[in-house]
PDB file of C-alpha atoms in Angstrom:
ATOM      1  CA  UNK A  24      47.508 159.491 242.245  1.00 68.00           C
ATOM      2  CA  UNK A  25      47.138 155.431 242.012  1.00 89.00           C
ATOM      3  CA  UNK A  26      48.381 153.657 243.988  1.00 96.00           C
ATOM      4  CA  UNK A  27      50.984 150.486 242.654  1.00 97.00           C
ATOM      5  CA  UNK A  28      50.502 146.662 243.902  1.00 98.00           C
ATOM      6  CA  UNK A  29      53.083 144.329 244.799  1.00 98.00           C
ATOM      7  CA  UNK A  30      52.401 140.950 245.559  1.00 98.00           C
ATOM      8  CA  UNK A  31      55.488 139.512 247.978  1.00 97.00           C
ATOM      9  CA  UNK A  32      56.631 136.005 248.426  1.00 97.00           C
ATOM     10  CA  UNK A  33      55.641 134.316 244.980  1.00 98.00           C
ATOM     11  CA  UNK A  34      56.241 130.872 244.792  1.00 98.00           C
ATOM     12  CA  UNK A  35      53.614 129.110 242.494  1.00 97.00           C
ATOM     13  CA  UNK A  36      52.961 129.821 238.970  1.00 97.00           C
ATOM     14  CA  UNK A  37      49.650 130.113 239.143  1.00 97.00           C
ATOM     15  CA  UNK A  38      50.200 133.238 241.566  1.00 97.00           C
ATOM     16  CA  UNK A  39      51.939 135.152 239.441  1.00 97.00           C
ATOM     17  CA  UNK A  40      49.870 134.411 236.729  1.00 96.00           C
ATOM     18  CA  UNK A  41      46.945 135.824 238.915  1.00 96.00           C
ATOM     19  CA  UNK A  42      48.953 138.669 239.889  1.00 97.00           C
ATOM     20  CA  UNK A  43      49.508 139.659 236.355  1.00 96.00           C
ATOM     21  CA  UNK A  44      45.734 139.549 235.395  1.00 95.00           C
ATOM     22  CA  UNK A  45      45.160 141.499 238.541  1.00 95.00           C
ATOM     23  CA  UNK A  46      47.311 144.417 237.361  1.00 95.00           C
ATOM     24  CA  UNK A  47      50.210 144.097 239.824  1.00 97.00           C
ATOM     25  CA  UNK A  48      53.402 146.273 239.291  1.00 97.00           C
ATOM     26  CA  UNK A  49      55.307 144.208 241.046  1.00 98.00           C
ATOM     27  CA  UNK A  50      56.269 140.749 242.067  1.00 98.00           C
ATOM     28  CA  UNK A  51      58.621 140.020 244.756  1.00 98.00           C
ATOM     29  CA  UNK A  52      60.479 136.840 245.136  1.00 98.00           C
ATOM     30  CA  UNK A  53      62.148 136.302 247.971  1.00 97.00           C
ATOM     31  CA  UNK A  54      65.489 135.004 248.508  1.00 97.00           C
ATOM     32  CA  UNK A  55      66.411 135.692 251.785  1.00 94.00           C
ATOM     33  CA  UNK A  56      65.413 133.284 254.990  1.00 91.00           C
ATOM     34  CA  UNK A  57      61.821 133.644 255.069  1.00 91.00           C
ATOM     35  CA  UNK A  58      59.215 131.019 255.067  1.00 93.00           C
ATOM     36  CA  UNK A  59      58.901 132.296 251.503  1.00 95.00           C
ATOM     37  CA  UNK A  60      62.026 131.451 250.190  1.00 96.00           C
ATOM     38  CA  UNK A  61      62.810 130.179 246.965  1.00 98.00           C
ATOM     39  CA  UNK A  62      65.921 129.107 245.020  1.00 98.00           C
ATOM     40  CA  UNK A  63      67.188 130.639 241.902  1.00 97.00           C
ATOM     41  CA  UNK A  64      65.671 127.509 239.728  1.00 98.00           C
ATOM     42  CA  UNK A  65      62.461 127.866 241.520  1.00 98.00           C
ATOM     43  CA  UNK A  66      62.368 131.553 240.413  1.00 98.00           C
ATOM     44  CA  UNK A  67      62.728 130.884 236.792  1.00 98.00           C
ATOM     45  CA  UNK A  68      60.723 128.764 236.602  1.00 97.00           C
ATOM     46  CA  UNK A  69      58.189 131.254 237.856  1.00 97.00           C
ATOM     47  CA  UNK A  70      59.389 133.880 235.695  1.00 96.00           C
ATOM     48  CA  UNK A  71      58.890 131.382 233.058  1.00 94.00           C
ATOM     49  CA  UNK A  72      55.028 130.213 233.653  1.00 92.00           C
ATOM     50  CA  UNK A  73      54.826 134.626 233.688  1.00 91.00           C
ATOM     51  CA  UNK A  74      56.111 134.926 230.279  1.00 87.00           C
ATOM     52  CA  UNK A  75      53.916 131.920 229.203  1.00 86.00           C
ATOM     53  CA  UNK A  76      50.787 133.679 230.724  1.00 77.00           C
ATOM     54  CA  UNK A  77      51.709 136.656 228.876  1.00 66.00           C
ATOM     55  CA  UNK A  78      51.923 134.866 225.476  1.00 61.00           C
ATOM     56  CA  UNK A  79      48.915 133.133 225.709  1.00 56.00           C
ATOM     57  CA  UNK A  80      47.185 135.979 226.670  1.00 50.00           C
ATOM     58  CA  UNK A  81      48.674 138.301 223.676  1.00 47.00           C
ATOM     59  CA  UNK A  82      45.164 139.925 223.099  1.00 40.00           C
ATOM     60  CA  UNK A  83      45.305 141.400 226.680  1.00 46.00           C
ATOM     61  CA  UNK A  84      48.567 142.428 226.831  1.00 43.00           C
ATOM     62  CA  UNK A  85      48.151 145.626 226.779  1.00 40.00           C
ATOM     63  CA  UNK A  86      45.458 145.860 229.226  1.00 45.00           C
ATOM     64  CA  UNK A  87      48.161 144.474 231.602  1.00 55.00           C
ATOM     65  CA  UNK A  88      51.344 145.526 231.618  1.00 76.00           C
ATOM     66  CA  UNK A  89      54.250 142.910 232.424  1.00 88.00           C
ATOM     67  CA  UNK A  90      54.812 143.137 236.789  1.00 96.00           C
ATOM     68  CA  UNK A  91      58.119 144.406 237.458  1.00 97.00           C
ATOM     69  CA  UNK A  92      60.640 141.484 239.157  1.00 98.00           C
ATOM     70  CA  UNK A  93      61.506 142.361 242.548  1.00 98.00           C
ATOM     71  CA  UNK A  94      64.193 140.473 244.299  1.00 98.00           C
ATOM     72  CA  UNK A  95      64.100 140.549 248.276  1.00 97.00           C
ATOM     73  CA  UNK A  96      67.591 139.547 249.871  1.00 96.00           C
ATOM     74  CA  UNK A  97      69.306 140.211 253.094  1.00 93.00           C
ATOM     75  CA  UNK A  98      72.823 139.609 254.263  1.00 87.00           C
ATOM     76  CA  UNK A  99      73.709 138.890 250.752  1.00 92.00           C
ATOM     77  CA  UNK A 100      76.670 140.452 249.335  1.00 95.00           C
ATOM     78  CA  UNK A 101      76.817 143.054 246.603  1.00 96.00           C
ATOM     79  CA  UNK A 102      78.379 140.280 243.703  1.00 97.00           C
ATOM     80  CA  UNK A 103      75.830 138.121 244.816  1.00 97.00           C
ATOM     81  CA  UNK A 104      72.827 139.753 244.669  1.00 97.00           C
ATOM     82  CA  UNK A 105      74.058 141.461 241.001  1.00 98.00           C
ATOM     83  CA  UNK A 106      75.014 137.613 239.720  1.00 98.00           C
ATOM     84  CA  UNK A 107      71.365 136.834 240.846  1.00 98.00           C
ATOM     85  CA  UNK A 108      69.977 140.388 239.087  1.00 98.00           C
ATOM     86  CA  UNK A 109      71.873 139.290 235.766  1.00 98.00           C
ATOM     87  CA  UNK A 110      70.379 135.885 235.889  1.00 97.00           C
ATOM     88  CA  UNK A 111      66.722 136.432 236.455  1.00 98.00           C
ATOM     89  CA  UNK A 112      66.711 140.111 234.758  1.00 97.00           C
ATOM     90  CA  UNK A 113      65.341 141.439 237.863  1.00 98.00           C
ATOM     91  CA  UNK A 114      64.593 145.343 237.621  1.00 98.00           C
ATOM     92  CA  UNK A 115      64.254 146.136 241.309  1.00 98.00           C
ATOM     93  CA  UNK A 116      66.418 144.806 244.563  1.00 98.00           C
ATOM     94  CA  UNK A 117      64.681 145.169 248.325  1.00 97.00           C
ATOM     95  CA  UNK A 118      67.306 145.061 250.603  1.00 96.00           C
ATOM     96  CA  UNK A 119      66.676 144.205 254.251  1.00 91.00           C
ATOM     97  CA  UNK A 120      70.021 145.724 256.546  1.00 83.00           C
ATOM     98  CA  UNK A 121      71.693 147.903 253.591  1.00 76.00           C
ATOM     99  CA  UNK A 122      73.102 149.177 257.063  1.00 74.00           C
ATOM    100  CA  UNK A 123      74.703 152.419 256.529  1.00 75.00           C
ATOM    101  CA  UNK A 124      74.609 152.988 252.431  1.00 85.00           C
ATOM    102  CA  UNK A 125      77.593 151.412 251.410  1.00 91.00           C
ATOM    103  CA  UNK A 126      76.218 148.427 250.344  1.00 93.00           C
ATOM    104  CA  UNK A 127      73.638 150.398 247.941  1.00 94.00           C
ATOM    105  CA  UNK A 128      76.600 152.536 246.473  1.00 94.00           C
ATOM    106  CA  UNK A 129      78.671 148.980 246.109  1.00 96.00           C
ATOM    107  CA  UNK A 130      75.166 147.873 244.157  1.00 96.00           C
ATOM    108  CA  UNK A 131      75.028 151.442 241.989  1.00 95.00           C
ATOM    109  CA  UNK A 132      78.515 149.870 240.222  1.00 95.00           C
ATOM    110  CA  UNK A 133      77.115 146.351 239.476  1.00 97.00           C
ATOM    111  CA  UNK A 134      73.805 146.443 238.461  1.00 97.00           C
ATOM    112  CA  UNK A 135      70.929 148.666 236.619  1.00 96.00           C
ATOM    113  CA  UNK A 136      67.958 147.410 238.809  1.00 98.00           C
ATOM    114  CA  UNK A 137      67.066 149.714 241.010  1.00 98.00           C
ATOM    115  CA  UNK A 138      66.976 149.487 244.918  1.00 97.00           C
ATOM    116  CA  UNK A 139      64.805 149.832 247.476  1.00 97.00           C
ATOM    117  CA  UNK A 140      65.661 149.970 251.222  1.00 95.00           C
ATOM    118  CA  UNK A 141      63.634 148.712 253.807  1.00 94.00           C
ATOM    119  CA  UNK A 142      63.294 150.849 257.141  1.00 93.00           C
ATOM    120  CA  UNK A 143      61.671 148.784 260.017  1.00 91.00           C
ATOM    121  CA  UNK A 144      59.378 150.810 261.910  1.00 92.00           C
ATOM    122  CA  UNK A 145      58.754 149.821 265.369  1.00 88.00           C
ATOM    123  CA  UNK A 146      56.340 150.962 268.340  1.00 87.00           C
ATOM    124  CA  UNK A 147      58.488 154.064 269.112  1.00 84.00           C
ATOM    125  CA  UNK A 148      57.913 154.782 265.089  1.00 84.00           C
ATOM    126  CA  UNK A 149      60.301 155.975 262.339  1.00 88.00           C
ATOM    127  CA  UNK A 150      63.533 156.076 262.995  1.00 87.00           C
ATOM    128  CA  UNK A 151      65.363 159.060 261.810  1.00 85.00           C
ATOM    129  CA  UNK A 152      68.735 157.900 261.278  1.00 87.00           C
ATOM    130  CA  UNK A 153      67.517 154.811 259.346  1.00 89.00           C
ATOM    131  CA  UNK A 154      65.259 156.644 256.909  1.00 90.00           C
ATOM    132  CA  UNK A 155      68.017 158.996 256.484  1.00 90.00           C
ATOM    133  CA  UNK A 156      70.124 156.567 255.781  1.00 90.00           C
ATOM    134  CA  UNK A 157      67.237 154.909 253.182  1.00 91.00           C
ATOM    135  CA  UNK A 158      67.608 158.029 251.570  1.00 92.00           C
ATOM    136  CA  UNK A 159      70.847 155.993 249.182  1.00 92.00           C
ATOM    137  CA  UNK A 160      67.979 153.951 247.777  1.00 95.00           C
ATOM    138  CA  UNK A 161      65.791 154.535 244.765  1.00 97.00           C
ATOM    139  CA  UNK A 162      62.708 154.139 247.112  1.00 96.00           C
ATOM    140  CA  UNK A 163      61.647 153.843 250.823  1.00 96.00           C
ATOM    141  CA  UNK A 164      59.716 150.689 251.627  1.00 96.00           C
ATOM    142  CA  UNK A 165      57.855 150.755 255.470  1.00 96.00           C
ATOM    143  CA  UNK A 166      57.653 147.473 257.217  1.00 94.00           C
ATOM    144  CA  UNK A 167      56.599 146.386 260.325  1.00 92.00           C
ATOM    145  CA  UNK A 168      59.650 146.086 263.127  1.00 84.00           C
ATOM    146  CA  UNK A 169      58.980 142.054 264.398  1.00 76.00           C
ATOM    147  CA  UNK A 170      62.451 140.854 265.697  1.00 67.00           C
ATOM    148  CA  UNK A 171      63.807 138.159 264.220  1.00 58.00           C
ATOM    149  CA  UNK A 172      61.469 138.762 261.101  1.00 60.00           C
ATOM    150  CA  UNK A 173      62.228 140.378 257.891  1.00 65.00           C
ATOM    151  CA  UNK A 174      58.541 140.618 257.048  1.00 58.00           C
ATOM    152  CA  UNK A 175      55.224 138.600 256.124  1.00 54.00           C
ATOM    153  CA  UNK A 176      54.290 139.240 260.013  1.00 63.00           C
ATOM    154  CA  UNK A 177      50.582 140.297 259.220  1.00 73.00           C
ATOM    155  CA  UNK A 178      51.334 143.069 261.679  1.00 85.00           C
ATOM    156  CA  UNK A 179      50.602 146.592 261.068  1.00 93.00           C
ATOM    157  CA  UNK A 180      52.054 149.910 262.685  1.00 93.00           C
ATOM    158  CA  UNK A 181      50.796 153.353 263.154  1.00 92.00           C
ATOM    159  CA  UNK A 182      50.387 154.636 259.864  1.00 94.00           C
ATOM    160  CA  UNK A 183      49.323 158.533 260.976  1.00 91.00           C
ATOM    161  CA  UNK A 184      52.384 158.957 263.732  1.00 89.00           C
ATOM    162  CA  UNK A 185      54.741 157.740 260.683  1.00 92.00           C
ATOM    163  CA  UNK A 186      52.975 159.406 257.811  1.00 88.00           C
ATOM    164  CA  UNK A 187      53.920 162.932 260.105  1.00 87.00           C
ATOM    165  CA  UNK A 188      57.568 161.832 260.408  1.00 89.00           C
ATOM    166  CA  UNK A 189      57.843 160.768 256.880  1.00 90.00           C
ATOM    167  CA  UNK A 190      56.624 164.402 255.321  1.00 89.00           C
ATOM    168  CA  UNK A 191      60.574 165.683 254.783  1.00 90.00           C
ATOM    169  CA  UNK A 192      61.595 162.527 252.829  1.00 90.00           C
ATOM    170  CA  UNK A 193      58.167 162.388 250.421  1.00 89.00           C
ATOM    171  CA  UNK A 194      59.738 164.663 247.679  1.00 89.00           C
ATOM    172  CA  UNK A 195      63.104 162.817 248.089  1.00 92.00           C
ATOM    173  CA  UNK A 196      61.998 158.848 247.397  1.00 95.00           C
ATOM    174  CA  UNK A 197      58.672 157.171 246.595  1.00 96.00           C
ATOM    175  CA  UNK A 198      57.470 155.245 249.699  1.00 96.00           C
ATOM    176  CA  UNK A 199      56.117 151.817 249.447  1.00 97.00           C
ATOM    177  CA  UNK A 200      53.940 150.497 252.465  1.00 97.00           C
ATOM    178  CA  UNK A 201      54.219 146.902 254.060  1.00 96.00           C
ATOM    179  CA  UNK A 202      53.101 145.284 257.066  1.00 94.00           C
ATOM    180  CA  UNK A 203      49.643 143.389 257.484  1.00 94.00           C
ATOM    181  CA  UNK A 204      48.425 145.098 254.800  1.00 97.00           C
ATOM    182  CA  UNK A 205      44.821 143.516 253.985  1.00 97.00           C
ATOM    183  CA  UNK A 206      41.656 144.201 251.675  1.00 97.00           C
ATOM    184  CA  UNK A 207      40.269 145.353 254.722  1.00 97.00           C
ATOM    185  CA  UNK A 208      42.951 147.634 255.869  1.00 97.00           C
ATOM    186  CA  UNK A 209      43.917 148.917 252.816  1.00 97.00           C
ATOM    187  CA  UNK A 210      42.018 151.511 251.389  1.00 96.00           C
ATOM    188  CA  UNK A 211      42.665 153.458 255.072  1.00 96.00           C
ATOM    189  CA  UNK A 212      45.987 153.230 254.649  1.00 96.00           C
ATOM    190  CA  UNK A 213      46.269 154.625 251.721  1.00 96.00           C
ATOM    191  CA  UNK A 214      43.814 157.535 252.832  1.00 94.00           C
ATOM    192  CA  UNK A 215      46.231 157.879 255.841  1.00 94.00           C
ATOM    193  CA  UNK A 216      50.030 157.465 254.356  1.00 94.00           C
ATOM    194  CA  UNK A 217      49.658 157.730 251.053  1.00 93.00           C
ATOM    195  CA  UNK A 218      52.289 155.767 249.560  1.00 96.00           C
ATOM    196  CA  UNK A 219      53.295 155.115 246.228  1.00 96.00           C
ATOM    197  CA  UNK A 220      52.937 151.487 246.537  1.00 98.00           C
ATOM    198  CA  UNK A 221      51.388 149.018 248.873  1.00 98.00           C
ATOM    199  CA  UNK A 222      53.037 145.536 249.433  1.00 98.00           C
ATOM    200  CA  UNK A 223      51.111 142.894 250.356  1.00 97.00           C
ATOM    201  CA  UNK A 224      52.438 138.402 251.519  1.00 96.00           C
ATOM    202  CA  UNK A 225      50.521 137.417 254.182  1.00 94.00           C
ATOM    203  CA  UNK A 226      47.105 139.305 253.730  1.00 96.00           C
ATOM    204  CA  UNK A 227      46.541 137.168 250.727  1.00 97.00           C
ATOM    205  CA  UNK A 228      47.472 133.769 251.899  1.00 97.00           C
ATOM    206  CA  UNK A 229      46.316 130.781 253.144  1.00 96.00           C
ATOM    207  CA  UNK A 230      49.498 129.688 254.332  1.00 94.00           C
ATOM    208  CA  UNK A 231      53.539 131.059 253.517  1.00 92.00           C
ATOM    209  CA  UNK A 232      53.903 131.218 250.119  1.00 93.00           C
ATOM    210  CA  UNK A 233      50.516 129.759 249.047  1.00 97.00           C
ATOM    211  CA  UNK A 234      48.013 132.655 248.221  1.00 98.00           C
ATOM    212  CA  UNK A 235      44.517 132.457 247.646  1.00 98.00           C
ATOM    213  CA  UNK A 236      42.850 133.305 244.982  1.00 97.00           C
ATOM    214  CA  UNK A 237      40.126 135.392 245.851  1.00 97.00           C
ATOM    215  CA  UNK A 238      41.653 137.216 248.450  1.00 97.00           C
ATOM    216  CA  UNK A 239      44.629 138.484 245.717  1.00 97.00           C
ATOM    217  CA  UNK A 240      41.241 139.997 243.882  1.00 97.00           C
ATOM    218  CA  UNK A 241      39.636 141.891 247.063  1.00 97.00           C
ATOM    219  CA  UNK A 242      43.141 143.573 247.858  1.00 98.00           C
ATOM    220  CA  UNK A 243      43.568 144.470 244.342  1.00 97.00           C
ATOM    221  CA  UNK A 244      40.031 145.498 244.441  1.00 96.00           C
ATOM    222  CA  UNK A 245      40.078 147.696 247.461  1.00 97.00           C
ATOM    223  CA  UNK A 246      43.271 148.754 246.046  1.00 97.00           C
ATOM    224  CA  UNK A 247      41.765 150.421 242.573  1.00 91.00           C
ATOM    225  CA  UNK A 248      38.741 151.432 244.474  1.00 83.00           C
ATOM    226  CA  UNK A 249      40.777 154.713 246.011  1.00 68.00           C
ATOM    227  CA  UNK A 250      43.472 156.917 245.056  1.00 59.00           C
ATOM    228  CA  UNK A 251      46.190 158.935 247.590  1.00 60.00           C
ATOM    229  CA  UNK A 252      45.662 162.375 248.203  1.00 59.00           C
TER     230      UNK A 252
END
């Protein structure tokens, strides 16, 4: 099975541009309080230079497929995040503290994109009642438990205690894996967790929000180079 990209915490066009060409399914634009934040202007204007890329690169369109928009928000409400879904056409919303479902249900009545819940997983691992709770979403993402942080730590947890406590919810949601995700670490924790996706900020930056280059290629490199079980 491969194994989807998402590049976090856009905020130049020439990322996303090199995120295209690099096959990502997903972008994620944050617009929560993160180092990484952007405004709604800043996004479409990133969403712009994408579309741009995409028509002056017609001939290779279909060798990559246009990234799916990801919106990342927490403590948003449900009318906010949809008026911010309508105006940026984003298909998928990551929501940090969807607390106990009722904000994802509010969401179901608003918008089409689809939502993804984030479950922090500390040292003690997964927490039951949260992933349970996940379970409202349209998929699980796994990020690193830092407090005060919603993510972009560059810390990692332990993939094989989680991967064990995560073997009930597989068939239910696809699982997305975050947290210091690297071209180094990568291709061993997809061997060990196999998740649908892997999400990737700080492992390809030089600083918040400005990536480099060629460490975007060697994760999406080390990425193609294995499959999940």
């Amino acid at each position: 099975m491969a194994v989807d990209i998402k590049f976090c915490g856009m905020t130049r066009g020439e990322d996303v541009v090199i995120a295209r060409t690099l096959g990502a399914r997903y972008l994620g634009f944050v617009f929560a309080p993160s180092p990484r934040q952007i405004t709604i202007a800043r996004a479409q204007e990133l969403l712009h230079a994408l579309s741009s890329a995409g028509d002056d690169t017609h001939s290779a369109a279909q060798a990559h497929r246009e990234p799916q928009r990801v919106g990342v928000f927490a403590n948003e409400t449900a009318d906010e995040i949809a008026r911010i879904v309508d105006m940026l056409s984003l298909d998928v919303v990551q929501l940090h503290g969807a607390g106990d479902g009722t904000l994802v249900r509010t969401l179901r009545g608003l918008t089409q994109a689809r939502l993804w819940t984030v479950v922090q997983v500390g040292p003690e691992g997964l927490d039951v009642l949260a992933i349970e709770k996940a379970m409202e979403g349209d998929a699980v993402l796994l990020d690193t438990k830092i407090e005060g942080a919603l993510g972009g730590t560059g810390r990692t947890f332990d993939w094989a205690a989680v991967g064990n406590q995560l073997e009930p919810y597989r068939p239910i949601r696809p699982v997305i894996l975050a947290g210091g995700l690297t071209s180094e670490n990568v291709g061993r924790a997809i061997a060990v967790l196999a998740p649908d996706a892997v999400d990737v900020s700080s492992g390809v930056e030089r600083s918040p929000g400005t990536k480099d280059e060629a460490r975007m290629r060697a994760f999406a490199h080390a990425v193609h180079g294995v499959v999940a079980p």
